[in-house]
Coordinates of C-alpha atoms in Angstrom, one line a residue:
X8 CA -12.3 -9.2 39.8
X9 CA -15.2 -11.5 39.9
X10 CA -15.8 -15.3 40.3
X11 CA -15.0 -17.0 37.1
X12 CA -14.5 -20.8 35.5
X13 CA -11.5 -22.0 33.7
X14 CA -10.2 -24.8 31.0
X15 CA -7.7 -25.4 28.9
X16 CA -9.2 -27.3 25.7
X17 CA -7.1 -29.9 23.2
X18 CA -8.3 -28.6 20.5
X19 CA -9.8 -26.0 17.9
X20 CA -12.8 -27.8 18.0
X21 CA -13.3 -28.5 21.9
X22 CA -12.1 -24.7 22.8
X23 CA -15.4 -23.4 20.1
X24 CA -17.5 -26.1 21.9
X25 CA -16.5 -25.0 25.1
X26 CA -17.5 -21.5 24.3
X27 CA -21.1 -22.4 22.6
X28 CA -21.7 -24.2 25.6
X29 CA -20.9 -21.7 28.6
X30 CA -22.7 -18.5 28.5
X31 CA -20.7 -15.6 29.1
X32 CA -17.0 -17.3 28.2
X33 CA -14.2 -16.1 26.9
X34 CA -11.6 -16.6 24.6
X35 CA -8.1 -16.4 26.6
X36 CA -5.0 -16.1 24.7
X37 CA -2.1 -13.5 25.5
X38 CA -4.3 -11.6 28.1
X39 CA -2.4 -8.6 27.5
X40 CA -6.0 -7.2 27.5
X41 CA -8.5 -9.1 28.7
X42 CA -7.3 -9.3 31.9
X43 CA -6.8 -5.8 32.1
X44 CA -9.9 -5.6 31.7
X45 CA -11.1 -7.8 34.1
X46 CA -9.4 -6.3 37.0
X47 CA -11.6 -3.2 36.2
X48 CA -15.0 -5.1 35.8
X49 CA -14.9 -3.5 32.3
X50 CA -15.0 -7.7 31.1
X51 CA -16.6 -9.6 33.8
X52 CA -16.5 -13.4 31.7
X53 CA -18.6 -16.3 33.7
X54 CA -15.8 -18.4 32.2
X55 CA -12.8 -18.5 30.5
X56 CA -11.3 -20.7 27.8
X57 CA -7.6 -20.9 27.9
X58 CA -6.2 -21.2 24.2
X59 CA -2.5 -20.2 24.5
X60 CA -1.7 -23.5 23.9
X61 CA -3.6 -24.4 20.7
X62 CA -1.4 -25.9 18.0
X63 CA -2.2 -22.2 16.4
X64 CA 1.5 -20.8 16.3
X65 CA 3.0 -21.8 13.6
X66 CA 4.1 -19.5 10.4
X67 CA 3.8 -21.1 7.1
X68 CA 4.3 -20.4 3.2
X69 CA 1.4 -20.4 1.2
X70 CA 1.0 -22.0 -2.1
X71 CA 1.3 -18.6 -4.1
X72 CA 4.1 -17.7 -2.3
X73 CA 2.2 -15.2 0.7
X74 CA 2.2 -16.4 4.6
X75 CA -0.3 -18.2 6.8
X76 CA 0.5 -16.7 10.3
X77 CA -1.2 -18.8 13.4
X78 CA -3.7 -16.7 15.7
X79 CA -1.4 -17.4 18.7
X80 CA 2.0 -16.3 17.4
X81 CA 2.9 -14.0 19.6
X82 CA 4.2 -10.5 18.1
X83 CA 7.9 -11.1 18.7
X84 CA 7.5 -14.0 17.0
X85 CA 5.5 -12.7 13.3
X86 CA 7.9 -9.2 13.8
X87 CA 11.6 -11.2 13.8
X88 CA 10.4 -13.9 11.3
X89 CA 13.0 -13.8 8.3
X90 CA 10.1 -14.1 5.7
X91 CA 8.5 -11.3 7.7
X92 CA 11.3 -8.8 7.7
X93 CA 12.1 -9.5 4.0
X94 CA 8.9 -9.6 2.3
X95 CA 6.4 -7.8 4.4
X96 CA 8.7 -4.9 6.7
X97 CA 5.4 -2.9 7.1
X98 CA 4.3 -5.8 9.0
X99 CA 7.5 -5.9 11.1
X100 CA 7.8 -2.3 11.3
X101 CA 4.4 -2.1 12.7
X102 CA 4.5 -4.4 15.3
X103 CA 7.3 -2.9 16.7
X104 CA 5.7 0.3 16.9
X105 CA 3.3 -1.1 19.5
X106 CA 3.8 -1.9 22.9
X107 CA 6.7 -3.0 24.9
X108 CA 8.8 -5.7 24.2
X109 CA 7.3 -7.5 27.3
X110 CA 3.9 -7.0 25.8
X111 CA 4.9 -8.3 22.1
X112 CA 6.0 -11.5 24.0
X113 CA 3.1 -12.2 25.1
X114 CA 0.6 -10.7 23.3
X115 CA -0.7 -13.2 20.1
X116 CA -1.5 -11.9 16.6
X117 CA -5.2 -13.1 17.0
X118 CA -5.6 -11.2 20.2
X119 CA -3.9 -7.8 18.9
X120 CA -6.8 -7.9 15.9
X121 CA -9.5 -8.4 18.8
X122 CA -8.1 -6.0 21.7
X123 CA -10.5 -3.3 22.6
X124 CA -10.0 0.7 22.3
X125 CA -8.0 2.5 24.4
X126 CA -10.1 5.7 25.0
X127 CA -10.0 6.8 28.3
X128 CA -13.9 6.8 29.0
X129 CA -14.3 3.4 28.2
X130 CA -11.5 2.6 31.1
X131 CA -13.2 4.7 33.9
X132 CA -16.2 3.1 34.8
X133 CA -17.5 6.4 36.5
X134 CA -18.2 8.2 33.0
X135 CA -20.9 7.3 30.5
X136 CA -19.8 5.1 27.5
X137 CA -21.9 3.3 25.4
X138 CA -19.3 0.8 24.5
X139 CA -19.8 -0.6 27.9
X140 CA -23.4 0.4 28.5
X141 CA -25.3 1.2 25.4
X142 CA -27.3 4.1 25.5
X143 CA -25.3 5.6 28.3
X144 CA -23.8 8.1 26.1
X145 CA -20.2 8.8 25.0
X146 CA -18.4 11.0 27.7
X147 CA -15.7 11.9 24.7
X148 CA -18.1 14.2 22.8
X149 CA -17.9 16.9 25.3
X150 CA -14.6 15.9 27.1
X151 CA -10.6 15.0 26.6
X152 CA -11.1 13.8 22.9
X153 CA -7.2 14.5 22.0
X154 CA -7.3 10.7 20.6
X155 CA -10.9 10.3 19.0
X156 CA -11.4 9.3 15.8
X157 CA -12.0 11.6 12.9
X158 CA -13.5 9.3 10.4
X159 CA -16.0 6.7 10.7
X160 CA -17.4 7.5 14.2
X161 CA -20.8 8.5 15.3
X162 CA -22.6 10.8 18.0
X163 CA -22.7 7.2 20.3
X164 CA -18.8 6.7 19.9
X165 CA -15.6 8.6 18.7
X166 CA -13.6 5.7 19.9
X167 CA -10.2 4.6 18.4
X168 CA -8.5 0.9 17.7
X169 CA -5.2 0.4 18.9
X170 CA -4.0 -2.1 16.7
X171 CA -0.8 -1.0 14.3
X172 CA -0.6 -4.8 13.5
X173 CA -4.1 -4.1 12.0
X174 CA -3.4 -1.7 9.6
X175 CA -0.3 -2.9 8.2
X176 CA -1.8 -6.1 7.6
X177 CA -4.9 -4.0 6.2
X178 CA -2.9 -2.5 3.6
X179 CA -1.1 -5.7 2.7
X180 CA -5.0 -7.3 1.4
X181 CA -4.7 -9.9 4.3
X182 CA -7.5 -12.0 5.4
X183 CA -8.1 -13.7 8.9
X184 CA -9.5 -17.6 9.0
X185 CA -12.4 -18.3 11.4
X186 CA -14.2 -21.0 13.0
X187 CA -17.7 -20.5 14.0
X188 CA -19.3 -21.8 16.9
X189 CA -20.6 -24.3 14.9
X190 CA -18.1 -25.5 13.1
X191 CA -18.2 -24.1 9.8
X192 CA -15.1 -22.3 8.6
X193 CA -14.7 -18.9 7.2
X194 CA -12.3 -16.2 5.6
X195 CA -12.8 -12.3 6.0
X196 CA -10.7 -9.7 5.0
X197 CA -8.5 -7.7 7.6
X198 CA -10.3 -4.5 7.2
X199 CA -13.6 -5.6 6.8
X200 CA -12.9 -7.1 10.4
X201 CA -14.3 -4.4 12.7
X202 CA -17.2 -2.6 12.6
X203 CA -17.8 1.0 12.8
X204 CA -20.1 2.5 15.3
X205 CA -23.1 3.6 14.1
X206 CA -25.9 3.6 17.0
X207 CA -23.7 0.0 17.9
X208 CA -20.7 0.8 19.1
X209 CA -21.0 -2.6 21.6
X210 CA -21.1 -4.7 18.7
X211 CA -17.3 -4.2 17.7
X212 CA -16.5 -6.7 14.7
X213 CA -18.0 -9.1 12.0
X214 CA -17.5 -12.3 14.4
X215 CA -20.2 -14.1 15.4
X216 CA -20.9 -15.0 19.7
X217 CA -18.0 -17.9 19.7
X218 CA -16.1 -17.3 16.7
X219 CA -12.8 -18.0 16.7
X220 CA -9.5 -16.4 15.3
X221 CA -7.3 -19.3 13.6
X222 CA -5.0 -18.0 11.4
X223 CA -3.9 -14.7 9.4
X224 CA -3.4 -15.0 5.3
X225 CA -1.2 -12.6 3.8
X226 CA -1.3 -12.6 -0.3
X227 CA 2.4 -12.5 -2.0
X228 CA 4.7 -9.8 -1.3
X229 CA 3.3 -6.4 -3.8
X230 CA 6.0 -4.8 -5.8
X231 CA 6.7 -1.5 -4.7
X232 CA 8.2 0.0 -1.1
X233 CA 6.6 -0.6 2.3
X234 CA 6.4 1.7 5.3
X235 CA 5.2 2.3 8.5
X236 CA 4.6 5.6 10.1
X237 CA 3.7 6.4 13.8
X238 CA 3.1 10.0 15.3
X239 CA 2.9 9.8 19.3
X240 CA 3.7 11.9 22.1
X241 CA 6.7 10.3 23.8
X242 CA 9.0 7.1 22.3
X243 CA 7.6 4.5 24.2
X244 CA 4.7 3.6 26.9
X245 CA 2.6 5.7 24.8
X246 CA -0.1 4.8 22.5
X247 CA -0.5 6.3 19.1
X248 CA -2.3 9.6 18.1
X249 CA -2.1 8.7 14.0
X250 CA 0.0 6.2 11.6
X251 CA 0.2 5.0 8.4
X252 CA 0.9 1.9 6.6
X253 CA 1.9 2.2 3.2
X254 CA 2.3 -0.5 0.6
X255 CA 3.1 0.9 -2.8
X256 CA 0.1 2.5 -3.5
X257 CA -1.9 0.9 -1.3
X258 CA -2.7 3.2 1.9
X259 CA -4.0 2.3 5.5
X260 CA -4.6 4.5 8.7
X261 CA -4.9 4.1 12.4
X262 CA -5.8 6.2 15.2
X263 CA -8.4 7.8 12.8
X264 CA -11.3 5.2 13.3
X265 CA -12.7 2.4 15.3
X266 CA -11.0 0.5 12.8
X267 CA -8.1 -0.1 10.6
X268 CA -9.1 2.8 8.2
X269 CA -8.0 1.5 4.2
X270 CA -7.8 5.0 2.3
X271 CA -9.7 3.9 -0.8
X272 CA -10.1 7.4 -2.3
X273 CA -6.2 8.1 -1.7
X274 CA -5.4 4.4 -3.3
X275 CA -7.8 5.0 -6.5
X276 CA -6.7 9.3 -6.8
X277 CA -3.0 7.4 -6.8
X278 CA -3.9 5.1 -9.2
X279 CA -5.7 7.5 -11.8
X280 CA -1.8 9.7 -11.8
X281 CA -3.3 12.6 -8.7
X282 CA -0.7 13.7 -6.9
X283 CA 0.2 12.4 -3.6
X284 CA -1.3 15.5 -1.7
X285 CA -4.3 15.6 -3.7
X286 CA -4.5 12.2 -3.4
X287 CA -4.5 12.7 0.2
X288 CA -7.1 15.2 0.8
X289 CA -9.4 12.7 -1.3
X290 CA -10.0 10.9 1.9
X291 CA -9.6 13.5 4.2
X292 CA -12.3 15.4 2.9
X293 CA -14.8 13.2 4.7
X294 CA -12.9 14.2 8.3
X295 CA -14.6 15.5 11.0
X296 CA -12.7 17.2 14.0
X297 CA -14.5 16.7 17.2
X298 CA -13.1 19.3 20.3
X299 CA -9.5 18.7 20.5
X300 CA -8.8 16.0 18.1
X301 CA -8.9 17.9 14.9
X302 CA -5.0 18.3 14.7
X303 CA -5.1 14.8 13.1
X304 CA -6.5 15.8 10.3
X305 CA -3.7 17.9 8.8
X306 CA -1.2 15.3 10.8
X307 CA -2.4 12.3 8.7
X308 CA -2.7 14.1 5.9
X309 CA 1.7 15.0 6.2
X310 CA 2.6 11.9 7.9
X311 CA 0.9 9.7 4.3
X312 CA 2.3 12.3 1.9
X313 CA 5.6 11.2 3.8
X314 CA 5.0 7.4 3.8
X315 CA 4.2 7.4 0.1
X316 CA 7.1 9.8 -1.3
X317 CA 9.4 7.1 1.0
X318 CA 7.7 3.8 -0.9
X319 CA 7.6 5.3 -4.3
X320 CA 11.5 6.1 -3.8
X321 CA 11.7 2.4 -2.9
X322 CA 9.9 1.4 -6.0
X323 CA 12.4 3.8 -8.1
X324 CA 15.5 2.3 -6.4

């Protein structure tokens, strides 16, 4: 690991100072990831700014009757909330998915939206990725590319994101609050979050240099049923191959892109009276298998047509 600076700001304010003043800091929340990947010289900050204390943790009812969830609850915290559980059990169901319990202590809701992919070329520094060194190359194309992505990726990157926090709050319309480096606040929806790769895959989400996570906004509970879906290859200490997140007819994949993937087709086939497996293969049409990787194609495609037979049951009932 090398040489770094540290502080613990106040306040919202001094901790976006602190970064627009310091070249090369960092945002330090959970560190469930970050300092992962400083031990590997993957991130190599000049200086870090502490922000697990920020008065950021709070959970809150909106106005309209939807929650305000602080950027450093942790996940144990959103997933047991009583409001959570009752009105948004995609949400809980999702988070529990992911990780270890140890992790979900730690780990903050801001920080799960902003952890980096898992693929195993952009954690071994001996192999070409263009995540870590643009114009490298991507290692994937050619190599163990079990977990790529399928949708959305490029011939620079067929990286995944990790988050199942993501999608479920993807499919439930939620928006994330910002402050920007200078200031000025902002509102951006969940999925419009990340960015896909293109010839970019470096630059990973709509944030600006210094922008910071405050808070999550999720609308009023939709009518309808809610479920979460994960396909991986052992119980636990395993990340995901595929899930789904399912909110009446409202659909949203991970483990298929570099981001929480809404199915837009799927949602608007749904909405016009297609069939749930027709519905399906809407979105699915634009798939692309890559080496190994292409068994998530017809896996996504069962493991939705599953999710959505369970939430319109729900919405019978």
């Amino acid at each position: 690991m090398k040489p770094f600076t540290y502080e613990r700001p106040k306040d919202v304010a001094a901790a976006v100072k602190a970064i627009r003043t310091s070249p090369g800091a960092k945002f330090l929340a959970g560190g469930t990831n970050l300092l992962d990947l400083m031990k590997v010289e993957i991130e190599a900050p000049s200086h870090l700014v502490d922000i697990g204390r920020l008065p950021l943790a709070n959970i809150e009812t909106t106005r309209d009757g939807g929650l305000r969830i602080g950027a450093m609850t942790t996940n144990t915290q959103v997933a047991s909330d009583p409001r959570v559980r009752s009105l948004y059990p995609v949400l809980a169901q999702a988070i529990v998915s992911g990780g270890s319990a140890q992790l979900r202590n730690k780990a903050t809701t801001g920080g799960n939206l902003m952890q980096r992919t898992r693929c195993a070329y952009f954690y071994d520094t001996a192999k070409p990725c263009n995540k870590r060194q643009p114009g490298s190359g991507c290692a994937a194309l050619g190599g163990l590319n079990r977990n790529s992505a399928i949708l959305g990726a490029s011939e620079a990157c067929i990286a995944t994101s990790p988050s199942d926090m993501g999608v479920a709050l993807a499919a439930l319309d939620a928006r994330i609050e910002t402050l920007t480096a200078e200031g000025v606040t902002r509102s951006l929806a969940v999925a419009d979050l990340h960015r896909l790769p293109g010839d970019t895959p470096e630059l990973e989400t709509e944030l600006k240099t210094g922008e910071l996570i405050t808070c999550v906004v999720i609308p009023a509970a939709p009518t309808g049923g809610q479920v979460y879906r994960k396909v991986r290859d052992r119980a636990s200490y395993a990340g995901g191959l595929v899930s789904v997140a399912a909110v009446g007819n409202r659909v949203a994949w991970g483990g298929v892109a570099l981001k929480p993937w809404r199915a837009e087709k799927t949602e608007a086939a749904l909405a016009a009276g297609v069939p749930i497996p027709e519905a399906v293969a809407a979105e699915l049409a634009a798939a692309e298998a890559r080496g190994k990787n292409g068994f998530k194609i017809a896996l996504v495609g069962r493991l939705t047509a599953a999710a959505l037979d369970e939430t319109f049951a729900g919405r019978r009932a």
